[in-house]
PDB file of C-alpha atoms in Angstrom:
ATOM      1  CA  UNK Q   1      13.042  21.305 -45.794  1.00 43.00           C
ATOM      2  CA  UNK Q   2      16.882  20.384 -46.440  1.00 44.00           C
ATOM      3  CA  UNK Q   3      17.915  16.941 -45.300  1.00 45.00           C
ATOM      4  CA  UNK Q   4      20.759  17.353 -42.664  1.00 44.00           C
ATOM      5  CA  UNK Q   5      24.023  16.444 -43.472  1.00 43.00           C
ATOM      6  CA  UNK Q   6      26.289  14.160 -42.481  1.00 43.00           C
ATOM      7  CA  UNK Q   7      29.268  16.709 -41.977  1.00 40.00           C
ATOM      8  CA  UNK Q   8      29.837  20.106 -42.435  1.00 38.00           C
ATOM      9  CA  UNK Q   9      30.870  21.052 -46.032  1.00 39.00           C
ATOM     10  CA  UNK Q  10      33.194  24.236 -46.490  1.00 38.00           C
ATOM     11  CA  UNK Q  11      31.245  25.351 -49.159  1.00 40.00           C
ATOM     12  CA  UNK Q  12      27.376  24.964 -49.235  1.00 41.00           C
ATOM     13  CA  UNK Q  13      25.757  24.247 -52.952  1.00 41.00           C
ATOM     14  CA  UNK Q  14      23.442  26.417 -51.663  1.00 40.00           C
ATOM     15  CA  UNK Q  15      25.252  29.202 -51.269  1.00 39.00           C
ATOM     16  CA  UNK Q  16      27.402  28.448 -54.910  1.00 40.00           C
ATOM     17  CA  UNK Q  17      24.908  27.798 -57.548  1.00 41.00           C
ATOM     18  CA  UNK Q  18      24.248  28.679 -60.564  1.00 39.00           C
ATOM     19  CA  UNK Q  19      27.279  31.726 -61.423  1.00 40.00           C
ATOM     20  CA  UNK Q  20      25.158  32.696 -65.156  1.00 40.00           C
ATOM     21  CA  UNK Q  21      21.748  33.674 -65.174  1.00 38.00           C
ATOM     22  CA  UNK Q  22      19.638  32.278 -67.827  1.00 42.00           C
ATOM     23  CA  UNK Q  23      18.395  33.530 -71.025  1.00 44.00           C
ATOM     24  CA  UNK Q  24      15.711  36.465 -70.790  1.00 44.00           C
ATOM     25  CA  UNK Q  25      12.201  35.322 -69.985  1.00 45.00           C
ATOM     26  CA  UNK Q  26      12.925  31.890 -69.463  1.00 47.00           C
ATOM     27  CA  UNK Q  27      11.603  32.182 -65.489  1.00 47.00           C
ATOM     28  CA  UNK Q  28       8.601  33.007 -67.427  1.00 51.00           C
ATOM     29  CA  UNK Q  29       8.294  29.706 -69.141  1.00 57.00           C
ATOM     30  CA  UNK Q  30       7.754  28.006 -65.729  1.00 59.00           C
ATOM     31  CA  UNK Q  31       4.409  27.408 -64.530  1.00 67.00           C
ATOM     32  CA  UNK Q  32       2.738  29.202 -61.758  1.00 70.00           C
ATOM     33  CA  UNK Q  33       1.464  26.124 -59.998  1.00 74.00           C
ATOM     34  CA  UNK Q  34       4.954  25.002 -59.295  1.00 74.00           C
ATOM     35  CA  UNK Q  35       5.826  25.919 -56.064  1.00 74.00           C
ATOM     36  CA  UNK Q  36       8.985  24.169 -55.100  1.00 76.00           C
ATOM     37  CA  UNK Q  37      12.283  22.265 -57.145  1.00 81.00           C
ATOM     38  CA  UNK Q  38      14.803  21.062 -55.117  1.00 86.00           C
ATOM     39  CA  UNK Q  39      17.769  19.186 -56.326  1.00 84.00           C
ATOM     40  CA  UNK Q  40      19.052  16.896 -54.221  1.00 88.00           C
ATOM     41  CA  UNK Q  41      23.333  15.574 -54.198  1.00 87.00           C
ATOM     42  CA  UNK Q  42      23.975  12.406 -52.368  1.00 92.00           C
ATOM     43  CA  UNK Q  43      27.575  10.881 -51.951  1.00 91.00           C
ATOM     44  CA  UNK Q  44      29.710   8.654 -50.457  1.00 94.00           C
ATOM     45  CA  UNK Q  45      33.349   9.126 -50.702  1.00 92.00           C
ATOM     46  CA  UNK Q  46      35.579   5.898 -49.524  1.00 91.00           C
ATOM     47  CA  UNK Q  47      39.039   7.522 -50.662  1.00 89.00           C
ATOM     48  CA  UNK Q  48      41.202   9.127 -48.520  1.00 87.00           C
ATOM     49  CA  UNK Q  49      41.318  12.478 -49.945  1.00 88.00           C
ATOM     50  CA  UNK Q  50      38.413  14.271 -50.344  1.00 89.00           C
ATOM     51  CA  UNK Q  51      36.990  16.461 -53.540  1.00 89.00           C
ATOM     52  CA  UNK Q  52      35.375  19.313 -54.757  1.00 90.00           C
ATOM     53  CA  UNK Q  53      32.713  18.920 -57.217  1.00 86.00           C
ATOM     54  CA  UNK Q  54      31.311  21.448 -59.934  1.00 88.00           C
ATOM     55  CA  UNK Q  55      28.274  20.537 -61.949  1.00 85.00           C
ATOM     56  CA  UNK Q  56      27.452  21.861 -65.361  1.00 89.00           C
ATOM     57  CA  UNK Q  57      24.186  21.785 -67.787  1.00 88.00           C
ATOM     58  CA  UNK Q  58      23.948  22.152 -71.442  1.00 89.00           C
ATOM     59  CA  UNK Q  59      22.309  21.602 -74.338  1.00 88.00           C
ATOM     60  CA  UNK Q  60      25.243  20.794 -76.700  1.00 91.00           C
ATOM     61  CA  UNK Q  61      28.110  18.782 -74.964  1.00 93.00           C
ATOM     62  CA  UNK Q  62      30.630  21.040 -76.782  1.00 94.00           C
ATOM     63  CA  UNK Q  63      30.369  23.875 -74.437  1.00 94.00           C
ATOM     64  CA  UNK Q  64      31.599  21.334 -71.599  1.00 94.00           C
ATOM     65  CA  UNK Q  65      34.539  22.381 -73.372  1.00 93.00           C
ATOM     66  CA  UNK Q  66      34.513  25.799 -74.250  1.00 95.00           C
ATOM     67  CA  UNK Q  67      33.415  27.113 -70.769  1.00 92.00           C
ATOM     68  CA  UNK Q  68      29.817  28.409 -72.256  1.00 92.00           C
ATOM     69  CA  UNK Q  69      27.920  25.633 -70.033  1.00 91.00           C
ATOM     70  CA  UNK Q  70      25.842  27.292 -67.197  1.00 87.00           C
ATOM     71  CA  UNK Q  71      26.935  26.128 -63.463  1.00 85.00           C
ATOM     72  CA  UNK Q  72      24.534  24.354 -61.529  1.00 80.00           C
ATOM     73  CA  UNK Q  73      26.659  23.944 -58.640  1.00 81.00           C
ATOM     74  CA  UNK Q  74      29.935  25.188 -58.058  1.00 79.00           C
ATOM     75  CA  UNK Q  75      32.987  23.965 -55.797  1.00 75.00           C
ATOM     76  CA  UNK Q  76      30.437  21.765 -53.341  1.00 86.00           C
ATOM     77  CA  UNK Q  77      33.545  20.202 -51.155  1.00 89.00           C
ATOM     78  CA  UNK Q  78      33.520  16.626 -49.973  1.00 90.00           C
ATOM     79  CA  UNK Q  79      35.606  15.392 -47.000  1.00 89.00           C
ATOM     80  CA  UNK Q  80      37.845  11.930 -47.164  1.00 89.00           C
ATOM     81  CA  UNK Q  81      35.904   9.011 -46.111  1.00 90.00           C
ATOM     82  CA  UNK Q  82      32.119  10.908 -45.855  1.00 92.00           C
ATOM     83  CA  UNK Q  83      28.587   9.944 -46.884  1.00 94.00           C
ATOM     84  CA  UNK Q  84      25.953  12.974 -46.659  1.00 93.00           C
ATOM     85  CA  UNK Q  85      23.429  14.924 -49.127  1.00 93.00           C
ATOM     86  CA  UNK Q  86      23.151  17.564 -49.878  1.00 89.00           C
ATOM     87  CA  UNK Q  87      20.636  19.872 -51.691  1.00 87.00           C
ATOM     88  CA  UNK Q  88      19.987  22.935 -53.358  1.00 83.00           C
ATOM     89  CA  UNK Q  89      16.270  24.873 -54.480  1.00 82.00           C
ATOM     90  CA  UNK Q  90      15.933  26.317 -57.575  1.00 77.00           C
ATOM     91  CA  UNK Q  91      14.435  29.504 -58.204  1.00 69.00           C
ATOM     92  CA  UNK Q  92      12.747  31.110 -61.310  1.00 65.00           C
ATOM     93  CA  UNK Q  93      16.242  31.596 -63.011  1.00 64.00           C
ATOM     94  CA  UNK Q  94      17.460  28.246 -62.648  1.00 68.00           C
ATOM     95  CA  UNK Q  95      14.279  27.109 -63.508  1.00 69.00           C
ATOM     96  CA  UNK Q  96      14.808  28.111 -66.635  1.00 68.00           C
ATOM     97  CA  UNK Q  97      17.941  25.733 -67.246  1.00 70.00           C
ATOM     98  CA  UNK Q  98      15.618  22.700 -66.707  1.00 68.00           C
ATOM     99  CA  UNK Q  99      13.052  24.002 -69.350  1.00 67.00           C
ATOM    100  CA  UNK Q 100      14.655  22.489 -72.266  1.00 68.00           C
ATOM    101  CA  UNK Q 101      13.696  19.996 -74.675  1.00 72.00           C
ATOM    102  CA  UNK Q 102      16.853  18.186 -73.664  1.00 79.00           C
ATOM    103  CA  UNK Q 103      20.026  18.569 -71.701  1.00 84.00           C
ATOM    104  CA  UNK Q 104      23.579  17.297 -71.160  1.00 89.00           C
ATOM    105  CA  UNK Q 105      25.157  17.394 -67.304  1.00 89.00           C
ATOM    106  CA  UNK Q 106      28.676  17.370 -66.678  1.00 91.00           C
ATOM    107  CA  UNK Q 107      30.368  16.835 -63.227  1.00 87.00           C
ATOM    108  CA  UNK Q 108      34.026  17.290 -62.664  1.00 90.00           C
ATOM    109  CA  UNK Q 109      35.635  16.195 -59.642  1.00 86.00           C
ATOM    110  CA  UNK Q 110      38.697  17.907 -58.192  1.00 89.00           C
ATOM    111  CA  UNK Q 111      41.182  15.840 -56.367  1.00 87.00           C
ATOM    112  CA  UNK Q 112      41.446  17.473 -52.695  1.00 88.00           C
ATOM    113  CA  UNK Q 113      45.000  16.055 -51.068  1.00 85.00           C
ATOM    114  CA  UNK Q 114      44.641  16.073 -47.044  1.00 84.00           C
ATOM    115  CA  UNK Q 115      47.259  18.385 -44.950  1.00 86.00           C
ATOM    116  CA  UNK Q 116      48.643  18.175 -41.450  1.00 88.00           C
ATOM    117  CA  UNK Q 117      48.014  21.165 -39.018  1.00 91.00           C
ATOM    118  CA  UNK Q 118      51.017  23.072 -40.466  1.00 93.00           C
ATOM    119  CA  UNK Q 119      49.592  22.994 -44.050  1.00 87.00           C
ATOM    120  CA  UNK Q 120      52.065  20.358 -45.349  1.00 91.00           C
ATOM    121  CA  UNK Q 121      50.356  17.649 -47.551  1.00 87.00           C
ATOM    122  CA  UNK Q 122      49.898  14.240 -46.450  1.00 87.00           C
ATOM    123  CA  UNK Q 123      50.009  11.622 -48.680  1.00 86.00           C
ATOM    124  CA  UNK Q 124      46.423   9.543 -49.381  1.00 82.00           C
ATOM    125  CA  UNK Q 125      46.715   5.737 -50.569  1.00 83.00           C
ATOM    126  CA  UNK Q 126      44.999   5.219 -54.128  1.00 81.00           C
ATOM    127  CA  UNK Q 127      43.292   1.585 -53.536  1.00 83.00           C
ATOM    128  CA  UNK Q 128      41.464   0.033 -56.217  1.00 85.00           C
ATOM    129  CA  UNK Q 129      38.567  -1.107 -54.604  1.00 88.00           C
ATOM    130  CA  UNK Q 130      37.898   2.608 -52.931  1.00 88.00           C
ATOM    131  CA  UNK Q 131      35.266   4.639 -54.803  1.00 91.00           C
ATOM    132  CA  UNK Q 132      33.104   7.336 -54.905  1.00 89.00           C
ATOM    133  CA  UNK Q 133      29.748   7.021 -55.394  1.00 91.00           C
ATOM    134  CA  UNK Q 134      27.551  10.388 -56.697  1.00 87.00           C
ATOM    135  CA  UNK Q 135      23.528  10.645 -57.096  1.00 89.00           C
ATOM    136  CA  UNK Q 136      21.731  13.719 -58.437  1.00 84.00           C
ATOM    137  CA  UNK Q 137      18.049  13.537 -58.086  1.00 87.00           C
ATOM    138  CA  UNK Q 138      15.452  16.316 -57.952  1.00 85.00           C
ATOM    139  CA  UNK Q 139      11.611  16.865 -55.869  1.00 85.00           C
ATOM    140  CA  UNK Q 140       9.126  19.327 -57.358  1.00 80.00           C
ATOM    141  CA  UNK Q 141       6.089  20.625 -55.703  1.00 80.00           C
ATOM    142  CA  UNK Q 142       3.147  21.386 -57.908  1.00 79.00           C
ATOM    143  CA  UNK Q 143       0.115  22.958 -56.756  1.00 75.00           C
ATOM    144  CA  UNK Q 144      -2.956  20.915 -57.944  1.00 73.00           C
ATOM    145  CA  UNK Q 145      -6.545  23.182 -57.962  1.00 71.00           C
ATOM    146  CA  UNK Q 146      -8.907  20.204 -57.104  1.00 62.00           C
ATOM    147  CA  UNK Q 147     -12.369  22.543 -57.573  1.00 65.00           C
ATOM    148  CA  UNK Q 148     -10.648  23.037 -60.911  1.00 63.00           C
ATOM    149  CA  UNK Q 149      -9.981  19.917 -61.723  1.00 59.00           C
ATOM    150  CA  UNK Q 150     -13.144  18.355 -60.947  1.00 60.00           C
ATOM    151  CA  UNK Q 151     -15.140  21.019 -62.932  1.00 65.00           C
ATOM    152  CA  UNK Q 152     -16.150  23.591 -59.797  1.00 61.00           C
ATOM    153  CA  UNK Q 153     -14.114  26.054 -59.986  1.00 56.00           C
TER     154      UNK Q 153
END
């Protein structure tokens, strides 16, 4: 079910999401019928230095601040000059960050500088016409009963 990847990543979002758990009971606030929510991270990096990337969800932009916003994903690395995706699937826990009447996200990029085989860094060109582009998007898999629907079951 994940999309492949354009390059290897040193740390998968998989593997680094979501550090908090949520509040008690909120994985049971999510529907039964819901069998699958996968969020999905495409990007396409044209600088020469590459970048780690942290995302963060709240429901009061304040706690961007203080450090009391729960971490989606955490440190998901991206390599000078790379396109890929990327994706993560949520569980009942993180579930419950998404059932919210609304919510702010947050990413913050960290500036990765490129180093020769010694461990010296190398220094990366700013251009202004370089970018990086960044796309969150999400799938979810319900399970529709269609006896129940249509009155037979």
């Amino acid at each position: 079910r994940r999309p492949p990847r354009s390059t290897p990543l040193y740390s998968s979002a998989a593997s680094d999401v979501y550090k908090r758990q949520t509040k008690t009971g909120a994985a049971e606030t999510v529907p039964q019928e819901i069998e699958d929510i996968v969020v999905f991270i495409s990007y396409d990096n044209s600088f020469e230095f590459g970048s780690a990337l942290t995302v963060l969800m709240s429901q009061d932009t304040l706690d961007f601040e203080s450090g009391a916003a729960d971490i989606l994903i955490d440190a998901l690395h991206i390599t000078a000059g790379v396109a890929g995706i990327d994706s993560i699937n949520l569980n009942d826990n993180r579930l419950g960050l998404f059932n919210q009447d609304s919510m702010y996200v947050q990413v913050q990029v960290n500036v990765l500088g490129q180093i020769d085989s010694e461990g010296n860094p190398i220094p990366s060109p700013f251009l202004s016409t370089d970018e990086m582009k960044l796309n969150i998007y999400g799938r979810i898999q319900y399970f529709v009963d269609g006896p129940e629907l249509a009155g037979d079951g």
